[in-house]
mmCIF file of C-alpha atoms in Angstrom:
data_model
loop_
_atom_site.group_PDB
_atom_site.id
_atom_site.type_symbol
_atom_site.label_atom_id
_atom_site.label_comp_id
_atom_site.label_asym_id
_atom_site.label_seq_id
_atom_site.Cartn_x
_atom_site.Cartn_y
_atom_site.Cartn_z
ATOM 1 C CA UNK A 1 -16.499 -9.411 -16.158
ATOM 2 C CA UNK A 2 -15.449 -5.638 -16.525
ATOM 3 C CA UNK A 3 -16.587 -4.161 -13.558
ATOM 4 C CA UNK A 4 -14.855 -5.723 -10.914
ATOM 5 C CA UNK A 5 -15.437 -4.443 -7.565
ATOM 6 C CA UNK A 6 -12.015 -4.175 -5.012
ATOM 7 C CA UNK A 7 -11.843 -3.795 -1.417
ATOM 8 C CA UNK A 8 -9.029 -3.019 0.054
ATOM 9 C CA UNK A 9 -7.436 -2.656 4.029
ATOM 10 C CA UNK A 10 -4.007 -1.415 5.342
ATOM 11 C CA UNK A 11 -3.005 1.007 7.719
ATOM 12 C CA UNK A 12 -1.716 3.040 10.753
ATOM 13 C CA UNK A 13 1.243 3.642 8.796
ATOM 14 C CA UNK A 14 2.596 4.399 5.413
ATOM 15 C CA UNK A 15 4.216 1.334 5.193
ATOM 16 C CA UNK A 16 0.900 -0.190 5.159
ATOM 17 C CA UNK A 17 -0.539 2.543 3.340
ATOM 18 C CA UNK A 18 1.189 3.985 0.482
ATOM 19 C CA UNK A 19 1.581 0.062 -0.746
ATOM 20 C CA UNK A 20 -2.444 -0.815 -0.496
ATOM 21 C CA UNK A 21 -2.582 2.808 -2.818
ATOM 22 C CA UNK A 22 0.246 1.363 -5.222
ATOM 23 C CA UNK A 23 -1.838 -1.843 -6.096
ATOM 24 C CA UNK A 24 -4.880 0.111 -6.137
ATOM 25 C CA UNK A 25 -3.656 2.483 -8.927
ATOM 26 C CA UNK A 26 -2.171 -0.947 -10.859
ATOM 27 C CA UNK A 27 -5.642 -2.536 -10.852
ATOM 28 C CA UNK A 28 -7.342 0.773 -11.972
ATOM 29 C CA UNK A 29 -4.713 0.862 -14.506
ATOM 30 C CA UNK A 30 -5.382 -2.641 -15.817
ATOM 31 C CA UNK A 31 -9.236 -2.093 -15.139
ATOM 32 C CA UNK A 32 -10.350 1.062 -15.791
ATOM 33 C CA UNK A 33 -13.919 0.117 -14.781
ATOM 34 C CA UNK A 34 -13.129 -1.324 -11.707
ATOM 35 C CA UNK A 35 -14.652 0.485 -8.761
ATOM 36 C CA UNK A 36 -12.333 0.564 -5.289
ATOM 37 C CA UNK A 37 -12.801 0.550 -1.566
ATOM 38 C CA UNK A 38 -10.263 1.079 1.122
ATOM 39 C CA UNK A 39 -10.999 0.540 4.543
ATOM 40 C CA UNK A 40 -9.117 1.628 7.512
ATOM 41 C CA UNK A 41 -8.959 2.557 11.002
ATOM 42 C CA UNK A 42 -10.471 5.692 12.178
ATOM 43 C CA UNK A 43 -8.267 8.728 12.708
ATOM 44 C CA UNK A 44 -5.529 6.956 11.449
ATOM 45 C CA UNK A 45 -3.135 8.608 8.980
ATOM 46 C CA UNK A 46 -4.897 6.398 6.097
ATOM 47 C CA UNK A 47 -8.525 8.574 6.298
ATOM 48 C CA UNK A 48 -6.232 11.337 4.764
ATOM 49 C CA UNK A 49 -4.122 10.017 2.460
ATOM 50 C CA UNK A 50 -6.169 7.242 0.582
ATOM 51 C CA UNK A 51 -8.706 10.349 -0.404
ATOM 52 C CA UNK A 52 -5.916 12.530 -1.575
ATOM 53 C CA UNK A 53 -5.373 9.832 -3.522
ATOM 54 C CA UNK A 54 -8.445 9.215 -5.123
ATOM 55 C CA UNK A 55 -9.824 6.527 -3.443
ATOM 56 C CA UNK A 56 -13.129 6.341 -0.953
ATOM 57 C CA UNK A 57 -12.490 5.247 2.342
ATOM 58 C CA UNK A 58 -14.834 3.390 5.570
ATOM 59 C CA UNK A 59 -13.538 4.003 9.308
ATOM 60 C CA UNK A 60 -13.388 1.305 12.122
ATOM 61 C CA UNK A 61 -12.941 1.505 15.131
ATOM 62 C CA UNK A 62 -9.796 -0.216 15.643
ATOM 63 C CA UNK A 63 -6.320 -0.026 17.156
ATOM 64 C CA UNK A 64 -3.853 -2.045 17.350
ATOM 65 C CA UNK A 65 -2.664 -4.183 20.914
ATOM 66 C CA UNK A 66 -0.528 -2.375 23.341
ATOM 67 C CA UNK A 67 2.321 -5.295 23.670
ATOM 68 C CA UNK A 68 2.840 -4.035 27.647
ATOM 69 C CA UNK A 69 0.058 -4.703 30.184
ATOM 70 C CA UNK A 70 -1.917 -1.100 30.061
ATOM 71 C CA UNK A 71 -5.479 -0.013 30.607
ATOM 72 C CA UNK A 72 -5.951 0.271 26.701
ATOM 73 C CA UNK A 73 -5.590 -2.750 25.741
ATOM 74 C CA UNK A 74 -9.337 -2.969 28.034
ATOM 75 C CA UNK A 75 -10.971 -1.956 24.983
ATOM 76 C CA UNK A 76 -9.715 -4.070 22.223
ATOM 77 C CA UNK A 77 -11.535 -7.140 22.283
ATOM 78 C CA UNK A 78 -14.426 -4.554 21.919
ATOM 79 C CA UNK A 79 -12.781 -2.980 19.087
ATOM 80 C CA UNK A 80 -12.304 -6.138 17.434
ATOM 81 C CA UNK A 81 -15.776 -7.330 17.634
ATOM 82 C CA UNK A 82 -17.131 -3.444 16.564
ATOM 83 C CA UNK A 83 -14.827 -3.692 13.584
ATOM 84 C CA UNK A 84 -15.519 -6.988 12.495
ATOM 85 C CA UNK A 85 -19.407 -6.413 12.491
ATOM 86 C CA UNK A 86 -18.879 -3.154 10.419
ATOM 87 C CA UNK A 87 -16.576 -4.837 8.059
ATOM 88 C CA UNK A 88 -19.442 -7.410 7.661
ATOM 89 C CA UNK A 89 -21.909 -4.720 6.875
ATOM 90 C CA UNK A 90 -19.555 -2.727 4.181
ATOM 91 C CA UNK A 91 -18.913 -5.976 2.451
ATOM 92 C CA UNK A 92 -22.263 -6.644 2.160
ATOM 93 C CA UNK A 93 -22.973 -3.607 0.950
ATOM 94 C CA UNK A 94 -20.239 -3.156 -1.324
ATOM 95 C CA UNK A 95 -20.160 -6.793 -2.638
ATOM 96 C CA UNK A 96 -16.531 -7.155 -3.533
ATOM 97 C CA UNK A 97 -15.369 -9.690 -5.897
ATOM 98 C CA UNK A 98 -11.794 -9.704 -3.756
ATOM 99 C CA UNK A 99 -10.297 -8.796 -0.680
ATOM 100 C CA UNK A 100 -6.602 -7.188 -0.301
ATOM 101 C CA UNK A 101 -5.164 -6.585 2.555
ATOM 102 C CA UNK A 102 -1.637 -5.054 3.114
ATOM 103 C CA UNK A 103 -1.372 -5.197 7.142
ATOM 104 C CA UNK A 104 -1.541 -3.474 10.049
ATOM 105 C CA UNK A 105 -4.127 -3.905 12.574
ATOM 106 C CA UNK A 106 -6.733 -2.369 10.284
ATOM 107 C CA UNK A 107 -7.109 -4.844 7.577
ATOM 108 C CA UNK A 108 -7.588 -7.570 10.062
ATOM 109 C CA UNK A 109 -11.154 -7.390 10.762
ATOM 110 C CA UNK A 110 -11.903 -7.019 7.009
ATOM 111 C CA UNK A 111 -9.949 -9.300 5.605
ATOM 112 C CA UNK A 112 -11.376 -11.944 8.171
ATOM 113 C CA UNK A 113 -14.535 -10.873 7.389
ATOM 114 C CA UNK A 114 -14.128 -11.473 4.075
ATOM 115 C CA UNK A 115 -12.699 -15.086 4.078
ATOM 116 C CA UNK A 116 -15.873 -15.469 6.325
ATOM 117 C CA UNK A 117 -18.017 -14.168 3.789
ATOM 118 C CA UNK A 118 -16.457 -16.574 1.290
ATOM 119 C CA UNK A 119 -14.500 -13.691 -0.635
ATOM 120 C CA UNK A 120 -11.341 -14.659 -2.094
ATOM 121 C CA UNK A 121 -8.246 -12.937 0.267
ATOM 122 C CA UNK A 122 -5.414 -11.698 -0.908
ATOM 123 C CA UNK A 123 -2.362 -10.263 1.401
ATOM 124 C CA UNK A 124 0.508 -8.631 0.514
ATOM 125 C CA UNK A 125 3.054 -8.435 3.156
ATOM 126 C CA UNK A 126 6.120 -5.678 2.170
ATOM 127 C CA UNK A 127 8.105 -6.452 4.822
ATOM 128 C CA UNK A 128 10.927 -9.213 5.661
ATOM 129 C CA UNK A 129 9.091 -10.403 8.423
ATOM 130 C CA UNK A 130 5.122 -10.621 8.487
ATOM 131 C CA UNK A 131 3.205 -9.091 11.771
ATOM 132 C CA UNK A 132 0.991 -10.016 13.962
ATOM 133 C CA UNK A 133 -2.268 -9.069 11.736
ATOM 134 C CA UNK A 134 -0.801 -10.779 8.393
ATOM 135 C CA UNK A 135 0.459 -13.883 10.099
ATOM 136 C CA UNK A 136 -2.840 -14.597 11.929
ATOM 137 C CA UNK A 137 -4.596 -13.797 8.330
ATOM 138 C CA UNK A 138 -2.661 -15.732 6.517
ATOM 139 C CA UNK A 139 -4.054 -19.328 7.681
ATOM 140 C CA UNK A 140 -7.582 -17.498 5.885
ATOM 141 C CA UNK A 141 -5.907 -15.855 2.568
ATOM 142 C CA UNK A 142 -6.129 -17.549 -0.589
ATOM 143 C CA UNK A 143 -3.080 -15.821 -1.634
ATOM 144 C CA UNK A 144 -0.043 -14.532 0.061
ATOM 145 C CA UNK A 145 2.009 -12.269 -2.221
ATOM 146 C CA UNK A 146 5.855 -10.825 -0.486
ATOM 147 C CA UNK A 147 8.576 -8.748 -1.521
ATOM 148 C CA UNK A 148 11.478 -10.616 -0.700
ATOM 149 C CA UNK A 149 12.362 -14.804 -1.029
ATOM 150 C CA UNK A 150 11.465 -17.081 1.740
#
């Protein structure tokens, strides 16, 4: 299979970002053919810099949780539910053969998802110590890849 089709998620900040870019150029490298998806959360620093870097991007509604008692956090289980739905209907749409997801609170709904959808879930967690969105993913992943031992 040549044409292998590769969705990926991470965002809200360039930690999440520029590392969900890194392994997209990699695969494109070792796949030339391979056609790539990012999605992320809407107005969020990734719907600028995953185009300048190549790559097409899908907006969710999404945010992540206020960790203090505030009126925003009101809207999130909304957002959650919104998001999920829509990452539903751009995997079905897309059909990808894998799903990568790098954290933040934007590649939870997709990566969940895609684990619902059967898709084989990949997350790569850059930091020493996983977040919230990566460690509730990672019971769902078929593969957990990090940067540092234990």
């Amino acid at each position: 299979m040549s044409n292998y089709k590769i969705i990926l998620s991470g965002g809200g900040t360039g930690g999440h970002i520029y590392p969900a870019i890194a392994i997209a150029n990699e695969l494109k490298m070792r796949f030339p053919n391979a056609e790539f998806l990012f999605v992320g959360a809407k107005d969020r620093m990734e719907m600028e810099k995953v185009p300048q870097a190549g790559y097409n991007i899908e907006g969710l509604w999404i945010s992540g949780i206020q960790r203090k008692l505030t009126l925003k956090n009101l809207s999130f289980p909304f957002k959650v539910v919104s998001s999920v739905l829509k990452a539903k209907k751009i995997i079905k749409q897309f059909k990808p053969h894998v799903a990568i997801g790098t954290g933040g609170f934007a590649s939870g709904p997709l990566l969940y998802a895609a684990a619902s959808k059967g898709i084989p879930s990949l997350i790569q967690e850059q930091n020493s110590y996983p977040g919230i969105t990566n460690k509730l993913l990672s019971k769902k992943a078929k593969k957990i890849c990090v940067a540092y031992d234990g």
